[in-house]
Amino acid sequence: MILDGEVLPCGGSVGWRPSGGAYEVAGMKRHRVAVVGATGAVGKEILAVLADRHFPIEDVRLLGSGRFEGRRMGTPVGERSVDAADHDSFAGIDVAFFAAGSDVARELAPSAVRAGAVVIDNSSAFRMDPEVPLVVPEVNPDALDVIDHAGIVANPNCSTIVLVVVLKPIADAAGLERVVVSTYQAVSGVGSKGIEALERETRSVLAGEAVEPKVLPYPSAERHRVIAFNVVPHVDQFGDQDYSKEEWKMVHETRKILADPGLRITATTVRVPVFRCHAETVNLELKRSLDPEHARELLHAAPGVSVRDDPGRLEYPTPLDATGLDDVYVGRIRRDDTVSAGLNLWLVGDQLRKGAALNAVQIAEALIEKHRL
Ligand SMILES: NC(=O)c1ccc[n+]([C@@H]2O[C@H](COP(=O)([O-])OP(=O)(O)OC[C@H]3O[C@@H](n4cnc5c(N)ncnc54)[C@H](OP(=O)(O)O)[C@@H]3O)[C@@H](O)[C@H]2O)c1
């Protein structure tokens, strides 16, 4: 709960971490940055990632719905006040990170672009627009070449990002025939209210009190499900053919990012009572055989991926291990003998980090490297 006058911390549940010192180069141009949704789960993490990576910042503008107008928040360049976002919020801004949902992005991103900013949007509003690049820098950085100085770049869905960084090296080496993915998604995937709901419901269950679910599967529903001590096969609304929107996002976005429109991919997305980090089981049918040892070597060498796979030593990644970390962790790599070239694996990635904030900041870094920012 945020109290009146309290300075909001910069960073999600992990707060400030020691700097990776990854990015800043002496003499580099500094940028004026806006974060729309700075008070939310993703917005706070964007501020933490900008600080961790020494992103070259001249100043930061913090924007929200107006709920926290005037509140002070820590940023990489000192404390700043939160303002209510409107069409005039973007004068002088070079890069605007949007983390406030699709409606806000549709409403305000065009104003930010008109003001001369590059928008990097975390919502699904523009992801499937053929004019808008959908980018994971380890996978398809060249998709950024189509945007001009000002424009919109879409950050993919969190479950999709952690999947494609693992699929890419395997696809390059052995070709993808078919992908079957099932997710185990953390409650922070629905934002700060998901974290609060799991904590509140868990306390109620353990105290033997009646549980009043208010948030999941999504706030607009009349009835809500308990997530504490439960598993819910429902992420986002149901749609075409009874698949959820999250499932369709994984299908369509993976095809767009991998530039493989005919890829046979199917998904089942599930919410689990975990605070942070999404996990996925992935069954792959490949065009050419790839033995598990070779797959481990490829994934070990892939950017943004770490292999934790030693069944003899009971080694595999879990959400608690990956919380606050940048890489996507892979384990349980096994041959699937039911097809001629099959592989099973398990992956875990911090969806607030690589699945959202880190990927967005990496897009901005890639734009700087391409002299487009
Ligand atoms: N959570 C994840 O794991 C995750 C991963 C990938 C992508 N995303 C996407 O990232 C976006 C943000 O998600 P979140 O999880 O951070 O949600 P959240 O914790 O609920 O935060 C929502 C943020 O949006 C702001 N906001 C709401 N209405 C606004 C308005 N009219 N104008 C300006 N700001 C407004 C809120 O500001 P106030 O606090 O001032 O109301 C808050 O800062 C969503 O599009 C989500 O789909 C989330």
Coordinates of C-alpha atoms and ligand atoms in Angstrom, one line a residue:
M1 CA 0.0 0.0 0.0
I2 CA 1.4 3.4 -0.9
L3 CA 0.9 6.0 1.8
D4 CA 0.3 9.7 1.3
G5 CA 3.6 11.6 0.8
E6 CA 5.6 8.4 0.6
V7 CA 8.4 8.3 -2.1
L8 CA 7.6 5.5 -4.4
P9 CA 10.5 3.2 -4.8
C10 CA 12.0 2.7 -8.3
G11 CA 12.0 -0.9 -9.2
G12 CA 9.6 -3.8 -8.6
S13 CA 10.0 -6.4 -5.9
V14 CA 13.8 -6.5 -6.4
G15 CA 14.4 -2.7 -6.0
W16 CA 17.8 -1.3 -6.9
R17 CA 20.3 -3.8 -8.0
P18 CA 24.1 -3.4 -8.4
S19 CA 24.7 -1.9 -11.8
G20 CA 25.5 -4.1 -14.7
G21 CA 27.2 -1.0 -16.1
A22 CA 26.3 -2.5 -19.4
Y23 CA 25.4 0.4 -21.6
E24 CA 26.8 3.9 -21.0
V25 CA 29.7 5.0 -23.2
A26 CA 31.6 8.2 -22.3
G27 CA 30.5 11.2 -24.4
M28 CA 27.2 9.4 -25.5
K29 CA 24.2 11.7 -26.2
R30 CA 21.8 11.7 -23.2
H31 CA 18.1 11.3 -23.8
R32 CA 14.9 12.8 -22.4
V33 CA 12.8 9.8 -21.3
A34 CA 9.1 9.5 -20.4
V35 CA 7.6 6.5 -18.6
V36 CA 3.8 6.3 -19.0
G37 CA 2.6 4.0 -16.2
A38 CA 5.6 4.8 -14.1
T39 CA 3.7 3.8 -10.9
G40 CA 2.8 0.3 -12.2
A41 CA 4.6 -3.0 -12.0
V42 CA 6.2 -2.7 -15.5
G43 CA 6.9 1.1 -15.2
K44 CA 8.8 0.7 -11.9
E45 CA 10.8 -2.1 -13.4
I46 CA 11.6 0.1 -16.5
L47 CA 13.1 2.7 -14.1
A48 CA 15.1 0.0 -12.4
V49 CA 16.5 -1.4 -15.7
L50 CA 17.4 2.1 -17.0
A51 CA 19.4 2.6 -13.8
D52 CA 21.0 -0.8 -13.8
R53 CA 22.1 -0.5 -17.4
H54 CA 23.3 3.1 -17.1
F55 CA 21.0 4.1 -19.9
P56 CA 22.2 7.6 -21.0
I57 CA 19.4 9.8 -19.5
E58 CA 19.2 13.6 -19.5
D59 CA 15.9 13.7 -17.6
V60 CA 12.9 11.5 -16.9
R61 CA 9.2 12.4 -17.0
L62 CA 7.0 10.2 -14.8
L63 CA 3.4 9.8 -16.1
G64 CA 0.3 8.0 -14.7
S65 CA -3.4 8.2 -14.6
G66 CA -3.5 11.1 -12.1
R67 CA -4.1 8.8 -9.1
F68 CA -0.6 9.6 -7.8
E69 CA -0.2 13.1 -9.2
G70 CA 2.4 15.0 -7.3
R71 CA 3.9 12.0 -5.6
R72 CA 7.7 11.7 -5.6
M73 CA 9.4 8.7 -7.0
G74 CA 13.0 7.6 -7.3
T75 CA 14.5 7.7 -10.8
P76 CA 18.0 7.1 -12.2
V77 CA 18.5 10.9 -12.2
G78 CA 17.0 11.6 -8.8
E79 CA 13.5 12.0 -7.4
R80 CA 10.8 13.3 -9.8
S81 CA 7.1 14.0 -9.4
V82 CA 4.4 11.9 -11.1
D83 CA 2.2 13.9 -13.5
A84 CA -1.1 12.9 -15.1
A85 CA -0.5 11.8 -18.7
D86 CA -2.2 13.8 -21.4
H87 CA -1.7 14.7 -25.1
D88 CA 0.7 17.5 -24.2
S89 CA 2.9 15.4 -21.9
F90 CA 5.6 14.6 -24.6
A91 CA 7.1 18.0 -25.6
G92 CA 10.9 17.6 -25.7
I93 CA 10.8 13.8 -25.1
D94 CA 13.1 11.6 -27.2
V95 CA 11.8 8.2 -26.1
A96 CA 8.5 7.3 -24.4
F97 CA 8.2 4.0 -22.7
F98 CA 4.4 3.1 -22.5
A99 CA 3.4 0.7 -19.7
A100 CA -0.2 1.6 -19.1
G101 CA -2.3 -0.8 -21.2
S102 CA -3.8 -0.7 -24.7
D103 CA -6.4 2.0 -24.3
V104 CA -3.8 4.5 -23.0
A105 CA -1.4 3.5 -25.8
R106 CA -4.0 4.0 -28.5
E107 CA -5.0 7.3 -27.1
L108 CA -1.6 8.9 -26.3
A109 CA 1.1 7.1 -28.4
P110 CA 0.2 9.1 -31.6
S111 CA 0.6 12.4 -29.6
A112 CA 4.0 11.3 -28.4
V113 CA 5.1 10.4 -31.9
R114 CA 3.8 13.8 -33.2
A115 CA 5.9 15.5 -30.5
G116 CA 9.0 13.8 -32.0
A117 CA 9.4 10.8 -29.6
V118 CA 10.0 7.2 -30.3
V119 CA 7.3 5.2 -28.5
I120 CA 8.2 1.7 -27.1
D121 CA 4.9 0.2 -26.1
N122 CA 4.4 -2.7 -23.7
S123 CA 0.7 -3.2 -24.5
S124 CA -0.9 -5.3 -27.3
A125 CA -2.3 -2.2 -29.1
F126 CA 0.1 -2.1 -32.0
R127 CA 1.8 -5.5 -32.0
M128 CA 0.1 -7.0 -35.0
D129 CA 0.1 -3.8 -37.0
P130 CA 2.1 -4.6 -40.1
E131 CA 3.7 -1.1 -40.0
V132 CA 4.9 -1.5 -36.4
P133 CA 8.0 -3.6 -35.6
L134 CA 7.6 -6.2 -32.9
V135 CA 11.0 -6.7 -31.6
V136 CA 13.1 -8.9 -29.3
P137 CA 16.6 -7.6 -29.8
E138 CA 18.3 -11.0 -29.5
V139 CA 16.0 -12.4 -32.2
N140 CA 15.0 -9.8 -34.8
P141 CA 16.8 -6.5 -34.3
D142 CA 16.7 -5.7 -38.0
A143 CA 12.9 -5.3 -37.8
L144 CA 13.8 -1.9 -36.3
D145 CA 15.3 -0.7 -39.5
V146 CA 11.8 0.2 -40.9
I147 CA 11.1 2.9 -38.4
D148 CA 12.1 6.5 -38.9
H149 CA 13.3 8.9 -36.2
A150 CA 9.8 9.0 -34.6
G151 CA 7.5 6.0 -34.6
I152 CA 6.1 3.2 -32.5
V153 CA 7.9 0.0 -31.7
A154 CA 5.9 -2.8 -30.0
N155 CA 7.3 -4.8 -27.1
P156 CA 5.9 -8.4 -27.5
N157 CA 3.8 -10.3 -25.0
C158 CA 5.8 -11.4 -22.0
S159 CA 5.2 -15.2 -22.5
T160 CA 6.2 -14.8 -26.2
I161 CA 9.4 -12.9 -25.5
V162 CA 10.8 -15.6 -23.1
L163 CA 9.7 -18.3 -25.6
V164 CA 11.3 -16.8 -28.7
V165 CA 14.8 -16.1 -27.3
V166 CA 14.9 -19.9 -26.7
L167 CA 13.3 -20.9 -30.0
K168 CA 15.5 -18.7 -32.2
P169 CA 18.8 -20.7 -31.8
I170 CA 17.0 -24.0 -32.2
A171 CA 15.1 -22.8 -35.2
D172 CA 18.3 -21.6 -36.9
A173 CA 20.1 -24.9 -36.3
A174 CA 17.3 -27.5 -36.9
G175 CA 14.2 -25.7 -38.2
L176 CA 10.8 -25.6 -36.5
E177 CA 8.1 -28.0 -37.7
R178 CA 5.7 -27.6 -34.8
V179 CA 5.7 -25.9 -31.4
V180 CA 3.4 -26.9 -28.4
V181 CA 3.7 -24.6 -25.5
S182 CA 2.0 -24.5 -22.0
T183 CA 2.6 -21.7 -19.6
Y184 CA 2.7 -21.3 -15.8
Q185 CA 2.2 -17.6 -15.5
A186 CA 2.9 -15.4 -12.4
V187 CA 0.2 -13.2 -10.9
S188 CA 2.4 -10.1 -11.4
G189 CA 1.5 -10.6 -15.1
V190 CA -1.7 -8.7 -14.4
G191 CA 0.2 -5.9 -12.7
S192 CA 0.4 -4.7 -9.1
K193 CA -3.2 -5.8 -8.4
G194 CA -2.2 -9.4 -9.1
I195 CA 0.6 -9.3 -6.5
E196 CA -1.8 -7.7 -3.9
A197 CA -4.5 -10.3 -4.7
L198 CA -2.2 -13.4 -4.2
E199 CA -0.9 -11.9 -0.9
R200 CA -4.3 -11.0 0.4
E201 CA -6.0 -14.3 -0.6
T202 CA -3.1 -16.4 0.8
R203 CA -3.3 -14.7 4.2
S204 CA -7.1 -15.2 4.3
V205 CA -6.8 -18.9 3.5
L206 CA -4.1 -19.5 6.1
A207 CA -6.1 -17.5 8.7
G208 CA -9.1 -19.7 8.0
E209 CA -11.1 -16.7 6.8
A210 CA -13.4 -16.4 3.8
V211 CA -11.5 -15.5 0.7
E212 CA -12.8 -12.6 -1.4
P213 CA -11.3 -12.9 -4.9
K214 CA -11.4 -9.6 -6.7
V215 CA -8.9 -9.6 -9.5
L216 CA -8.4 -12.8 -11.4
P217 CA -9.0 -13.9 -14.1
Y218 CA -9.6 -10.3 -15.1
P219 CA -11.1 -7.4 -13.3
S220 CA -14.0 -6.8 -15.6
A221 CA -15.6 -10.2 -15.0
E222 CA -18.6 -10.3 -12.6
R223 CA -17.2 -13.4 -10.9
H224 CA -13.7 -13.9 -9.9
R225 CA -11.6 -16.9 -9.1
V226 CA -9.3 -17.6 -6.2
I227 CA -5.7 -17.8 -7.2
A228 CA -4.2 -18.7 -3.8
F229 CA -3.5 -22.5 -3.7
N230 CA -5.1 -22.8 -7.2
V231 CA -4.2 -23.1 -10.9
V232 CA -6.4 -21.3 -13.4
P233 CA -6.3 -22.2 -17.1
H234 CA -7.4 -18.7 -18.1
V235 CA -5.1 -15.7 -19.0
D236 CA -6.9 -12.8 -20.6
Q237 CA -10.4 -13.1 -22.2
F238 CA -11.6 -16.2 -24.2
G239 CA -12.0 -15.6 -27.9
D240 CA -11.8 -17.4 -31.3
Q241 CA -12.2 -21.2 -31.1
D242 CA -12.3 -20.9 -27.2
Y243 CA -8.6 -20.1 -27.1
S244 CA -7.7 -17.1 -24.8
K245 CA -6.3 -13.9 -26.2
E246 CA -3.0 -14.7 -24.4
E247 CA -2.9 -18.0 -26.3
W248 CA -3.5 -16.2 -29.7
K249 CA -0.9 -13.6 -28.8
M250 CA 1.7 -16.3 -28.4
V251 CA 0.7 -17.9 -31.7
H252 CA 0.6 -14.7 -33.8
E253 CA 3.4 -12.8 -32.2
T254 CA 5.8 -15.8 -32.4
R255 CA 5.1 -16.1 -36.1
K256 CA 5.7 -12.4 -36.7
I257 CA 8.9 -12.2 -34.6
L258 CA 10.4 -15.3 -36.2
A259 CA 9.2 -14.1 -39.7
D260 CA 7.6 -17.6 -40.1
P261 CA 3.9 -16.9 -40.9
G262 CA 3.2 -20.6 -41.5
L263 CA 4.7 -21.8 -38.2
R264 CA 2.5 -24.5 -36.6
I265 CA 2.3 -23.4 -33.0
T266 CA -0.4 -23.9 -30.4
A267 CA -0.5 -22.7 -26.8
T268 CA -2.3 -23.2 -23.5
T269 CA -1.8 -20.4 -21.0
V270 CA -2.3 -20.9 -17.2
R271 CA -2.1 -18.7 -14.2
V272 CA -0.3 -20.1 -11.1
P273 CA 0.0 -18.8 -7.6
V274 CA 3.6 -17.5 -8.1
F275 CA 4.5 -13.8 -7.5
R276 CA 6.9 -13.3 -10.3
C277 CA 8.5 -15.2 -13.4
H278 CA 6.6 -17.1 -16.0
A279 CA 7.6 -20.7 -16.7
E280 CA 6.7 -22.7 -19.9
T281 CA 6.9 -26.3 -21.0
V282 CA 7.8 -26.5 -24.7
N283 CA 7.4 -29.5 -27.0
L284 CA 9.2 -29.1 -30.4
E285 CA 9.0 -31.0 -33.5
L286 CA 12.0 -30.1 -35.6
K287 CA 12.8 -30.3 -39.3
R288 CA 16.2 -31.9 -38.6
S289 CA 17.2 -34.0 -35.6
L290 CA 18.9 -32.2 -32.7
D291 CA 20.2 -34.2 -29.8
P292 CA 19.8 -32.7 -26.3
E293 CA 23.5 -32.2 -25.8
H294 CA 23.8 -30.2 -29.0
A295 CA 20.7 -28.2 -28.0
R296 CA 22.3 -27.4 -24.6
E297 CA 25.4 -26.1 -26.4
L298 CA 23.4 -24.0 -28.8
L299 CA 21.3 -22.5 -25.9
H300 CA 24.4 -22.0 -23.8
A301 CA 25.9 -19.9 -26.6
A302 CA 22.7 -18.0 -27.3
P303 CA 22.4 -14.3 -26.1
G304 CA 20.0 -13.8 -23.2
V305 CA 19.7 -17.6 -22.4
S306 CA 21.3 -19.6 -19.6
V307 CA 21.1 -23.4 -19.4
R308 CA 20.5 -24.9 -16.0
D309 CA 20.1 -28.6 -16.9
D310 CA 21.7 -31.4 -14.8
P311 CA 19.1 -33.9 -13.7
G312 CA 21.8 -35.9 -11.9
R313 CA 22.3 -33.0 -9.6
L314 CA 18.6 -32.1 -9.5
E315 CA 19.4 -28.9 -11.4
Y316 CA 16.7 -27.0 -13.3
P317 CA 15.4 -23.5 -13.1
T318 CA 12.3 -22.4 -11.1
P319 CA 10.6 -19.0 -10.8
L320 CA 12.2 -18.2 -7.5
D321 CA 15.7 -18.8 -9.0
A322 CA 15.0 -16.5 -11.9
T323 CA 13.3 -13.6 -10.0
G324 CA 15.0 -10.3 -10.8
L325 CA 17.4 -11.8 -13.3
D326 CA 17.8 -10.9 -17.0
D327 CA 18.3 -14.2 -18.8
V328 CA 15.7 -16.8 -19.7
Y329 CA 16.7 -20.1 -18.0
V330 CA 16.3 -23.4 -19.7
G331 CA 16.4 -27.0 -18.3
R332 CA 14.8 -30.4 -18.5
I333 CA 16.0 -30.7 -22.1
R334 CA 15.0 -34.2 -23.4
R335 CA 14.6 -36.0 -26.7
D336 CA 10.9 -36.6 -27.6
D337 CA 11.0 -40.1 -29.2
T338 CA 7.3 -40.0 -30.3
V339 CA 8.3 -38.0 -33.4
S340 CA 11.4 -38.4 -35.7
A341 CA 13.1 -35.1 -34.5
G342 CA 11.5 -34.1 -31.2
L343 CA 12.7 -32.1 -28.2
N344 CA 11.1 -31.2 -24.8
L345 CA 12.2 -28.4 -22.6
W346 CA 11.3 -26.2 -19.7
L347 CA 12.0 -22.5 -19.5
V348 CA 11.7 -19.8 -16.9
G349 CA 12.0 -16.0 -17.4
D350 CA 11.2 -13.0 -15.2
Q351 CA 8.3 -11.6 -17.2
L352 CA 8.6 -8.1 -15.6
R353 CA 12.3 -8.0 -16.6
K354 CA 13.0 -9.8 -19.9
G355 CA 9.3 -10.2 -20.6
A356 CA 8.7 -6.4 -20.4
A357 CA 11.0 -3.8 -19.0
L358 CA 14.4 -5.1 -20.0
N359 CA 13.3 -5.9 -23.5
A360 CA 11.8 -2.4 -23.9
V361 CA 15.1 -0.8 -22.7
Q362 CA 17.1 -3.1 -25.0
I363 CA 15.0 -1.9 -27.9
A364 CA 15.9 1.7 -27.0
E365 CA 19.6 0.7 -26.8
A366 CA 19.3 -1.0 -30.2
L367 CA 17.8 2.2 -31.7
I368 CA 20.7 4.2 -30.3
E369 CA 23.2 1.8 -31.9
K370 CA 21.3 2.1 -35.2
H371 CA 21.4 5.9 -34.9
R372 CA 17.6 6.0 -34.8
L373 CA 17.3 7.7 -31.4
Ligands
LIG1 N1 2.8 -7.2 -15.6 C1 3.5 -7.9 -16.6 O1 4.1 -8.9 -16.3 C2 3.5 -7.3 -18.0 C3 4.4 -7.9 -18.9 C4 4.4 -7.5 -20.2 C5 3.6 -6.4 -20.6 N2 2.7 -5.9 -19.7 C6 1.9 -4.8 -20.1 O2 2.4 -3.6 -19.6 C7 1.3 -2.7 -19.3 C8 1.4 -2.3 -17.8 O3 1.1 -3.4 -17.1 P1 1.4 -3.5 -15.5 O4 1.5 -4.9 -15.2 O5 2.5 -2.6 -15.1 O6 0.1 -2.8 -14.9 P2 -0.2 -2.1 -13.5 O7 0.8 -2.5 -12.4 O8 -1.6 -2.2 -13.2 O9 0.1 -0.6 -13.8 C9 -0.7 0.2 -14.7 C10 -0.1 1.5 -14.9 O10 -0.8 2.2 -15.9 C11 -1.1 3.5 -15.4 N3 -2.3 4.1 -16.0 C12 -3.6 3.6 -15.9 N4 -4.5 4.4 -16.6 C13 -3.7 5.4 -17.1 C14 -4.0 6.6 -17.9 N5 -5.3 6.8 -18.2 N6 -3.0 7.4 -18.2 C15 -1.8 7.1 -17.8 N7 -1.4 6.1 -17.1 C16 -2.4 5.2 -16.7 C17 -1.2 3.4 -13.9 O11 -1.0 4.6 -13.3 P3 -1.6 5.0 -11.9 O12 -0.9 4.1 -10.9 O13 -1.3 6.4 -11.8 O14 -3.1 4.7 -11.9 C18 -0.1 2.4 -13.7 O15 1.1 3.1 -13.6 C19 0.1 -3.4 -19.8 O16 -0.2 -3.1 -21.1 C20 0.5 -4.9 -19.7 O17 -0.3 -5.7 -20.6 C21 2.7 -6.3 -18.4

